[in-house]
Amino acid sequence: MNLELPFSRNVLLLTFLLPITALADLTQTVTLTASSTPNLNLDTGATASTGGDIQFSSTGIAPVGSAKMVNVGAQTASGFSILTLILLEVWPGYSTAPITLATLETSTIPGTDDAFYVHTNGGHYAAVLVVSGDSASITLKFTTFGVTGTGGSGGPPTITAIRNNSSNIFAGFPSYGITPSSIFIVIGTGLADAGQPVLQSSAAPGLPLTLNHASISATVAGVTVHPAIYYSRIMQVN
């Protein structure tokens, strides 16, 4: 994907080189039954008797494998619909502890249901809302960020904005632009592999040119360079 924007007196042509699947979100409503299909794979939406990321039983829901969860309590349907990946990534308290059925069933605030977040075995983040349930079955609505799409052969990453890391000025406003030796932010979807972002060290041998399968080439006045990356996530690269 190419994007032109001011770069001092020159023009910066930004290209993402991403040899992986372009990512999107999976939203689905499923019912888990303790007696037959208690397990849910949040990366695919498949239910089964084993495997997946979470398992339902008469006592509650527990993570499977290396998956981790955190209960966040009462959530309205409208609030659930606007949750973002960034919020789930920074939310504290993910663990392998199960969530009891009493917690999942009970909400003391009218018009809300219990919600919990999951870091899946595939390294993605999912927000899950309890629609209804009892000791025999439970219905969940979930959104898993960055798991579907055809990518590679189906299209490039999507870039929605590029901003200076310090000023954060939007395009079209005075002083917008990227100057030499400054840090800039690329915002969009499907920009890198999923997972917890880790700030890279600038100590020797220096910042990486490729991180989580994302790399950048920038062409200024006919000269192409490859900016180093401080950190990357699905929706942002610095």
PDB file of C-alpha atoms in Angstrom:
ATOM      1  CA  MET A   1       0.000   0.000   0.000  1.00  0.00           C
ATOM      2  CA  ASN A   2       1.383   3.423  -0.952  1.00  0.00           C
ATOM      3  CA  LEU A   3       0.591   6.642   0.864  1.00  0.00           C
ATOM      4  CA  GLU A   4       1.887  10.138   0.132  1.00  0.00           C
ATOM      5  CA  LEU A   5       2.290  12.763   2.843  1.00  0.00           C
ATOM      6  CA  PRO A   6       4.481  15.825   3.525  1.00  0.00           C
ATOM      7  CA  PHE A   7       8.064  15.095   4.506  1.00  0.00           C
ATOM      8  CA  SER A   8       9.855  18.405   4.987  1.00  0.00           C
ATOM      9  CA  ARG A   9       9.930  19.763   1.401  1.00  0.00           C
ATOM     10  CA  ASN A  10       9.872  16.331  -0.139  1.00  0.00           C
ATOM     11  CA  VAL A  11       7.262  13.634  -0.476  1.00  0.00           C
ATOM     12  CA  LEU A  12       7.336  10.450   1.587  1.00  0.00           C
ATOM     13  CA  LEU A  13       6.050   7.342  -0.188  1.00  0.00           C
ATOM     14  CA  LEU A  14       5.292   4.737   2.484  1.00  0.00           C
ATOM     15  CA  THR A  15       5.002   1.059   1.606  1.00  0.00           C
ATOM     16  CA  PHE A  16       4.205  -1.792   3.972  1.00  0.00           C
ATOM     17  CA  LEU A  17       5.795  -5.115   3.135  1.00  0.00           C
ATOM     18  CA  LEU A  18       3.733  -7.689   4.997  1.00  0.00           C
ATOM     19  CA  PRO A  19       4.108 -11.294   3.814  1.00  0.00           C
ATOM     20  CA  ILE A  20       1.276 -12.545   6.032  1.00  0.00           C
ATOM     21  CA  THR A  21      -2.498 -12.711   6.091  1.00  0.00           C
ATOM     22  CA  ALA A  22      -4.388  -9.430   6.214  1.00  0.00           C
ATOM     23  CA  LEU A  23      -6.351  -9.551   9.424  1.00  0.00           C
ATOM     24  CA  ALA A  24      -9.872  -8.624  10.448  1.00  0.00           C
ATOM     25  CA  ASP A  25     -12.234  -9.427  13.333  1.00  0.00           C
ATOM     26  CA  LEU A  26     -14.507 -12.387  14.024  1.00  0.00           C
ATOM     27  CA  THR A  27     -17.852 -11.694  15.729  1.00  0.00           C
ATOM     28  CA  GLN A  28     -20.135 -14.600  16.546  1.00  0.00           C
ATOM     29  CA  THR A  29     -22.756 -15.880  19.008  1.00  0.00           C
ATOM     30  CA  VAL A  30     -22.411 -19.489  20.167  1.00  0.00           C
ATOM     31  CA  THR A  31     -23.996 -21.809  22.735  1.00  0.00           C
ATOM     32  CA  LEU A  32     -21.796 -24.164  24.733  1.00  0.00           C
ATOM     33  CA  THR A  33     -23.348 -27.280  26.247  1.00  0.00           C
ATOM     34  CA  ALA A  34     -21.643 -28.932  29.216  1.00  0.00           C
ATOM     35  CA  SER A  35     -22.691 -32.434  28.127  1.00  0.00           C
ATOM     36  CA  SER A  36     -21.546 -32.357  24.491  1.00  0.00           C
ATOM     37  CA  THR A  37     -19.753 -29.239  23.158  1.00  0.00           C
ATOM     38  CA  PRO A  38     -18.237 -27.403  26.129  1.00  0.00           C
ATOM     39  CA  ASN A  39     -15.136 -26.025  24.352  1.00  0.00           C
ATOM     40  CA  LEU A  40     -14.864 -22.931  22.157  1.00  0.00           C
ATOM     41  CA  ASN A  41     -12.063 -21.889  19.814  1.00  0.00           C
ATOM     42  CA  LEU A  42     -12.253 -18.089  19.822  1.00  0.00           C
ATOM     43  CA  ASP A  43      -9.960 -17.779  16.789  1.00  0.00           C
ATOM     44  CA  THR A  44     -12.342 -19.777  14.566  1.00  0.00           C
ATOM     45  CA  GLY A  45     -15.698 -19.857  16.367  1.00  0.00           C
ATOM     46  CA  ALA A  46     -15.697 -23.676  16.347  1.00  0.00           C
ATOM     47  CA  THR A  47     -17.196 -25.606  19.265  1.00  0.00           C
ATOM     48  CA  ALA A  48     -16.068 -29.118  20.219  1.00  0.00           C
ATOM     49  CA  SER A  49     -15.718 -31.571  23.074  1.00  0.00           C
ATOM     50  CA  THR A  50     -12.005 -30.791  23.486  1.00  0.00           C
ATOM     51  CA  GLY A  51      -9.395 -28.175  22.604  1.00  0.00           C
ATOM     52  CA  GLY A  52     -10.093 -24.542  21.827  1.00  0.00           C
ATOM     53  CA  ASP A  53      -9.448 -21.631  24.179  1.00  0.00           C
ATOM     54  CA  ILE A  54     -12.162 -21.867  26.858  1.00  0.00           C
ATOM     55  CA  GLN A  55     -14.164 -24.715  28.394  1.00  0.00           C
ATOM     56  CA  PHE A  56     -17.638 -24.485  29.940  1.00  0.00           C
ATOM     57  CA  SER A  57     -18.791 -26.712  32.794  1.00  0.00           C
ATOM     58  CA  SER A  58     -21.479 -26.675  35.464  1.00  0.00           C
ATOM     59  CA  THR A  59     -19.100 -24.683  37.670  1.00  0.00           C
ATOM     60  CA  GLY A  60     -18.103 -21.979  35.186  1.00  0.00           C
ATOM     61  CA  ILE A  61     -15.618 -21.278  32.394  1.00  0.00           C
ATOM     62  CA  ALA A  62     -11.907 -22.105  32.451  1.00  0.00           C
ATOM     63  CA  PRO A  63      -9.117 -21.347  29.963  1.00  0.00           C
ATOM     64  CA  VAL A  64      -7.675 -24.185  27.903  1.00  0.00           C
ATOM     65  CA  GLY A  65      -3.990 -24.716  27.148  1.00  0.00           C
ATOM     66  CA  SER A  66      -1.988 -21.497  27.364  1.00  0.00           C
ATOM     67  CA  ALA A  67      -5.038 -19.235  27.040  1.00  0.00           C
ATOM     68  CA  LYS A  68      -5.658 -16.682  29.800  1.00  0.00           C
ATOM     69  CA  MET A  69      -8.769 -14.782  30.901  1.00  0.00           C
ATOM     70  CA  VAL A  70      -9.839 -11.839  32.996  1.00  0.00           C
ATOM     71  CA  ASN A  71     -13.376 -11.082  34.159  1.00  0.00           C
ATOM     72  CA  VAL A  72     -14.400  -7.422  33.749  1.00  0.00           C
ATOM     73  CA  GLY A  73     -17.936  -7.510  35.130  1.00  0.00           C
ATOM     74  CA  ALA A  74     -21.077  -5.704  33.994  1.00  0.00           C
ATOM     75  CA  GLN A  75     -21.157  -4.573  30.371  1.00  0.00           C
ATOM     76  CA  THR A  76     -23.957  -3.144  28.227  1.00  0.00           C
ATOM     77  CA  ALA A  77     -24.501  -4.455  24.719  1.00  0.00           C
ATOM     78  CA  SER A  78     -23.699  -1.035  23.235  1.00  0.00           C
ATOM     79  CA  GLY A  79     -20.543  -0.727  25.314  1.00  0.00           C
ATOM     80  CA  PHE A  80     -19.460  -4.199  24.249  1.00  0.00           C
ATOM     81  CA  SER A  81     -19.878  -3.303  20.575  1.00  0.00           C
ATOM     82  CA  ILE A  82     -17.312  -0.493  20.734  1.00  0.00           C
ATOM     83  CA  LEU A  83     -14.543  -2.332  22.586  1.00  0.00           C
ATOM     84  CA  THR A  84     -11.151  -2.069  20.894  1.00  0.00           C
ATOM     85  CA  LEU A  85      -8.116  -4.309  20.611  1.00  0.00           C
ATOM     86  CA  ILE A  86      -5.938  -1.708  22.319  1.00  0.00           C
ATOM     87  CA  LEU A  87      -8.141  -1.781  25.419  1.00  0.00           C
ATOM     88  CA  LEU A  88      -7.935  -5.575  25.662  1.00  0.00           C
ATOM     89  CA  GLU A  89      -4.160  -5.527  25.157  1.00  0.00           C
ATOM     90  CA  VAL A  90      -3.533  -3.194  28.098  1.00  0.00           C
ATOM     91  CA  TRP A  91      -6.224  -4.587  30.430  1.00  0.00           C
ATOM     92  CA  PRO A  92      -4.538  -6.007  33.572  1.00  0.00           C
ATOM     93  CA  GLY A  93      -5.111  -9.317  35.348  1.00  0.00           C
ATOM     94  CA  TYR A  94      -5.102 -12.025  32.665  1.00  0.00           C
ATOM     95  CA  SER A  95      -4.589 -15.414  34.321  1.00  0.00           C
ATOM     96  CA  THR A  96      -5.386 -19.113  34.070  1.00  0.00           C
ATOM     97  CA  ALA A  97      -7.968 -18.856  36.860  1.00  0.00           C
ATOM     98  CA  PRO A  98     -11.516 -19.995  35.943  1.00  0.00           C
ATOM     99  CA  ILE A  99     -14.570 -17.736  36.234  1.00  0.00           C
ATOM    100  CA  THR A 100     -17.353 -19.190  38.366  1.00  0.00           C
ATOM    101  CA  LEU A 101     -20.830 -19.733  37.000  1.00  0.00           C
ATOM    102  CA  ALA A 102     -22.284 -17.485  39.715  1.00  0.00           C
ATOM    103  CA  THR A 103     -20.130 -14.620  38.435  1.00  0.00           C
ATOM    104  CA  LEU A 104     -21.047 -15.278  34.813  1.00  0.00           C
ATOM    105  CA  GLU A 105     -24.773 -15.452  35.530  1.00  0.00           C
ATOM    106  CA  THR A 106     -25.062 -12.486  37.864  1.00  0.00           C
ATOM    107  CA  SER A 107     -25.164  -8.794  36.973  1.00  0.00           C
ATOM    108  CA  THR A 108     -26.421  -6.360  39.563  1.00  0.00           C
ATOM    109  CA  ILE A 109     -26.826  -3.507  37.056  1.00  0.00           C
ATOM    110  CA  PRO A 110     -30.027  -3.579  34.941  1.00  0.00           C
ATOM    111  CA  GLY A 111     -29.441  -3.800  31.192  1.00  0.00           C
ATOM    112  CA  THR A 112     -25.988  -5.340  31.515  1.00  0.00           C
ATOM    113  CA  ASP A 113     -24.397  -8.790  31.296  1.00  0.00           C
ATOM    114  CA  ASP A 114     -21.102 -10.144  32.545  1.00  0.00           C
ATOM    115  CA  ALA A 115     -18.142  -9.746  30.183  1.00  0.00           C
ATOM    116  CA  PHE A 116     -14.664 -11.241  30.171  1.00  0.00           C
ATOM    117  CA  TYR A 117     -11.591 -10.957  27.966  1.00  0.00           C
ATOM    118  CA  VAL A 118      -9.435 -13.824  26.675  1.00  0.00           C
ATOM    119  CA  HIS A 119      -5.891 -13.992  25.329  1.00  0.00           C
ATOM    120  CA  THR A 120      -6.186 -17.015  23.051  1.00  0.00           C
ATOM    121  CA  ASN A 121      -3.784 -19.859  22.338  1.00  0.00           C
ATOM    122  CA  GLY A 122      -3.275 -18.277  18.918  1.00  0.00           C
ATOM    123  CA  GLY A 123      -2.090 -15.017  20.480  1.00  0.00           C
ATOM    124  CA  HIS A 124      -5.244 -13.012  19.734  1.00  0.00           C
ATOM    125  CA  TYR A 125      -7.525 -11.074  22.070  1.00  0.00           C
ATOM    126  CA  ALA A 126     -11.258 -11.756  22.385  1.00  0.00           C
ATOM    127  CA  ALA A 127     -14.022  -9.912  24.224  1.00  0.00           C
ATOM    128  CA  VAL A 128     -16.819 -12.219  25.392  1.00  0.00           C
ATOM    129  CA  LEU A 129     -20.311 -11.240  26.611  1.00  0.00           C
ATOM    130  CA  VAL A 130     -22.560 -13.689  28.472  1.00  0.00           C
ATOM    131  CA  VAL A 131     -25.968 -13.552  26.775  1.00  0.00           C
ATOM    132  CA  SER A 132     -27.630 -16.214  28.933  1.00  0.00           C
ATOM    133  CA  GLY A 133     -26.754 -19.378  30.790  1.00  0.00           C
ATOM    134  CA  ASP A 134     -27.239 -21.962  33.511  1.00  0.00           C
ATOM    135  CA  SER A 135     -25.372 -25.047  34.712  1.00  0.00           C
ATOM    136  CA  ALA A 136     -26.296 -26.992  31.539  1.00  0.00           C
ATOM    137  CA  SER A 137     -25.500 -24.492  28.782  1.00  0.00           C
ATOM    138  CA  ILE A 138     -24.321 -20.942  28.196  1.00  0.00           C
ATOM    139  CA  THR A 139     -24.706 -18.558  25.250  1.00  0.00           C
ATOM    140  CA  LEU A 140     -21.818 -16.230  24.508  1.00  0.00           C
ATOM    141  CA  LYS A 141     -21.351 -13.367  22.074  1.00  0.00           C
ATOM    142  CA  PHE A 142     -17.719 -12.715  21.261  1.00  0.00           C
ATOM    143  CA  THR A 143     -15.431 -10.624  19.093  1.00  0.00           C
ATOM    144  CA  THR A 144     -11.905 -11.852  18.420  1.00  0.00           C
ATOM    145  CA  PHE A 145      -9.646  -9.188  16.959  1.00  0.00           C
ATOM    146  CA  GLY A 146      -7.436  -9.866  13.959  1.00  0.00           C
ATOM    147  CA  VAL A 147      -8.230 -13.458  13.036  1.00  0.00           C
ATOM    148  CA  THR A 148     -10.123 -13.554   9.714  1.00  0.00           C
ATOM    149  CA  GLY A 149      -9.538 -12.335   6.170  1.00  0.00           C
ATOM    150  CA  THR A 150      -7.781 -13.607   3.057  1.00  0.00           C
ATOM    151  CA  GLY A 151      -4.791 -11.264   3.153  1.00  0.00           C
ATOM    152  CA  GLY A 152      -1.730 -12.133   1.041  1.00  0.00           C
ATOM    153  CA  SER A 153      -3.695 -12.957  -2.090  1.00  0.00           C
ATOM    154  CA  GLY A 154      -6.732 -11.016  -0.923  1.00  0.00           C
ATOM    155  CA  GLY A 155      -5.242  -7.545  -0.389  1.00  0.00           C
ATOM    156  CA  PRO A 156      -2.674  -5.453   1.470  1.00  0.00           C
ATOM    157  CA  PRO A 157      -2.816  -4.004   4.981  1.00  0.00           C
ATOM    158  CA  THR A 158      -5.034  -0.956   5.441  1.00  0.00           C
ATOM    159  CA  ILE A 159      -3.395   2.337   6.482  1.00  0.00           C
ATOM    160  CA  THR A 160      -5.822   4.912   7.885  1.00  0.00           C
ATOM    161  CA  ALA A 161      -3.456   7.558   9.285  1.00  0.00           C
ATOM    162  CA  ILE A 162       0.175   8.544   9.695  1.00  0.00           C
ATOM    163  CA  ARG A 163       1.108  11.002  12.452  1.00  0.00           C
ATOM    164  CA  ASN A 164       4.155  12.476  14.109  1.00  0.00           C
ATOM    165  CA  ASN A 165       4.742  10.643  17.388  1.00  0.00           C
ATOM    166  CA  SER A 166       5.285  13.878  19.343  1.00  0.00           C
ATOM    167  CA  SER A 167       2.690  16.309  17.969  1.00  0.00           C
ATOM    168  CA  ASN A 168       0.043  13.744  16.910  1.00  0.00           C
ATOM    169  CA  ILE A 169      -1.318  16.386  14.511  1.00  0.00           C
ATOM    170  CA  PHE A 170      -3.920  15.159  12.019  1.00  0.00           C
ATOM    171  CA  ALA A 171      -3.434  15.449   8.256  1.00  0.00           C
ATOM    172  CA  GLY A 172      -4.650  18.767   6.856  1.00  0.00           C
ATOM    173  CA  PHE A 173      -3.794  20.805   9.945  1.00  0.00           C
ATOM    174  CA  PRO A 174      -0.901  23.306  10.184  1.00  0.00           C
ATOM    175  CA  SER A 175       2.513  21.779  10.995  1.00  0.00           C
ATOM    176  CA  TYR A 176       1.394  18.291   9.956  1.00  0.00           C
ATOM    177  CA  GLY A 177       4.237  16.300   8.456  1.00  0.00           C
ATOM    178  CA  ILE A 178       7.127  13.975   9.180  1.00  0.00           C
ATOM    179  CA  THR A 179      10.559  15.594   9.497  1.00  0.00           C
ATOM    180  CA  PRO A 180      13.885  13.772   9.135  1.00  0.00           C
ATOM    181  CA  SER A 181      15.021  11.773  12.200  1.00  0.00           C
ATOM    182  CA  SER A 182      11.603  11.972  13.875  1.00  0.00           C
ATOM    183  CA  ILE A 183       9.407   9.105  15.084  1.00  0.00           C
ATOM    184  CA  PHE A 184       6.109   8.580  13.268  1.00  0.00           C
ATOM    185  CA  ILE A 185       3.080   6.362  13.891  1.00  0.00           C
ATOM    186  CA  VAL A 186       1.319   4.292  11.241  1.00  0.00           C
ATOM    187  CA  ILE A 187      -2.293   3.467  12.159  1.00  0.00           C
ATOM    188  CA  GLY A 188      -4.549   0.964  10.398  1.00  0.00           C
ATOM    189  CA  THR A 189      -5.507  -2.705  10.362  1.00  0.00           C
ATOM    190  CA  GLY A 190      -3.588  -5.877   9.567  1.00  0.00           C
ATOM    191  CA  LEU A 191      -0.256  -4.072   9.978  1.00  0.00           C
ATOM    192  CA  ALA A 192       1.601  -6.813  11.883  1.00  0.00           C
ATOM    193  CA  ASP A 193       1.174 -10.110  13.670  1.00  0.00           C
ATOM    194  CA  ALA A 194      -1.067 -10.214  16.725  1.00  0.00           C
ATOM    195  CA  GLY A 195       0.372 -10.293  20.222  1.00  0.00           C
ATOM    196  CA  GLN A 196       1.478  -8.081  23.070  1.00  0.00           C
ATOM    197  CA  PRO A 197       3.555  -5.143  21.743  1.00  0.00           C
ATOM    198  CA  VAL A 198       7.106  -4.986  23.104  1.00  0.00           C
ATOM    199  CA  LEU A 199       9.196  -1.802  22.942  1.00  0.00           C
ATOM    200  CA  GLN A 200      12.447  -2.557  21.132  1.00  0.00           C
ATOM    201  CA  SER A 201      15.829  -1.384  22.439  1.00  0.00           C
ATOM    202  CA  SER A 202      17.857   1.133  20.456  1.00  0.00           C
ATOM    203  CA  ALA A 203      21.096  -0.221  21.952  1.00  0.00           C
ATOM    204  CA  ALA A 204      23.495  -2.117  19.687  1.00  0.00           C
ATOM    205  CA  PRO A 205      22.821  -3.750  17.289  1.00  0.00           C
ATOM    206  CA  GLY A 206      19.991  -1.229  16.997  1.00  0.00           C
ATOM    207  CA  LEU A 207      16.286  -1.258  16.262  1.00  0.00           C
ATOM    208  CA  PRO A 208      14.987  -4.008  13.938  1.00  0.00           C
ATOM    209  CA  LEU A 209      13.929  -3.302  10.357  1.00  0.00           C
ATOM    210  CA  THR A 210      11.375  -6.138  10.532  1.00  0.00           C
ATOM    211  CA  LEU A 211       9.201  -6.847  13.569  1.00  0.00           C
ATOM    212  CA  ASN A 212       6.302  -9.310  13.834  1.00  0.00           C
ATOM    213  CA  HIS A 213       6.398  -9.753  10.033  1.00  0.00           C
ATOM    214  CA  ALA A 214       6.016  -6.003   9.420  1.00  0.00           C
ATOM    215  CA  SER A 215       8.569  -3.849   7.604  1.00  0.00           C
ATOM    216  CA  ILE A 216       8.417  -0.417   5.993  1.00  0.00           C
ATOM    217  CA  SER A 217      10.055   1.196   2.988  1.00  0.00           C
ATOM    218  CA  ALA A 218       9.997   4.983   2.595  1.00  0.00           C
ATOM    219  CA  THR A 219      10.903   6.763  -0.633  1.00  0.00           C
ATOM    220  CA  VAL A 220      11.964  10.416  -0.372  1.00  0.00           C
ATOM    221  CA  ALA A 221      13.111  12.348  -3.449  1.00  0.00           C
ATOM    222  CA  GLY A 222      13.762   9.088  -5.270  1.00  0.00           C
ATOM    223  CA  VAL A 223      15.786   7.542  -2.433  1.00  0.00           C
ATOM    224  CA  THR A 224      14.320   4.480  -0.679  1.00  0.00           C
ATOM    225  CA  VAL A 225      15.154   3.710   2.947  1.00  0.00           C
ATOM    226  CA  HIS A 226      13.798   1.247   5.517  1.00  0.00           C
ATOM    227  CA  PRO A 227      12.798   2.891   8.819  1.00  0.00           C
ATOM    228  CA  ALA A 228      13.505   0.930  11.994  1.00  0.00           C
ATOM    229  CA  ILE A 229      10.574  -0.126  14.187  1.00  0.00           C
ATOM    230  CA  TYR A 230      10.153   0.607  17.910  1.00  0.00           C
ATOM    231  CA  TYR A 231       7.104  -1.613  18.340  1.00  0.00           C
ATOM    232  CA  SER A 232       4.284  -3.119  16.326  1.00  0.00           C
ATOM    233  CA  ARG A 233       0.768  -4.375  16.852  1.00  0.00           C
ATOM    234  CA  ILE A 234      -2.071  -5.258  14.482  1.00  0.00           C
ATOM    235  CA  MET A 235      -3.416  -1.704  14.425  1.00  0.00           C
ATOM    236  CA  GLN A 236      -0.260   0.401  14.893  1.00  0.00           C
ATOM    237  CA  VAL A 237       3.431   0.517  14.064  1.00  0.00           C
ATOM    238  CA  ASN A 238       5.846   3.100  15.520  1.00  0.00           C
TER     239      ASN A 238
END
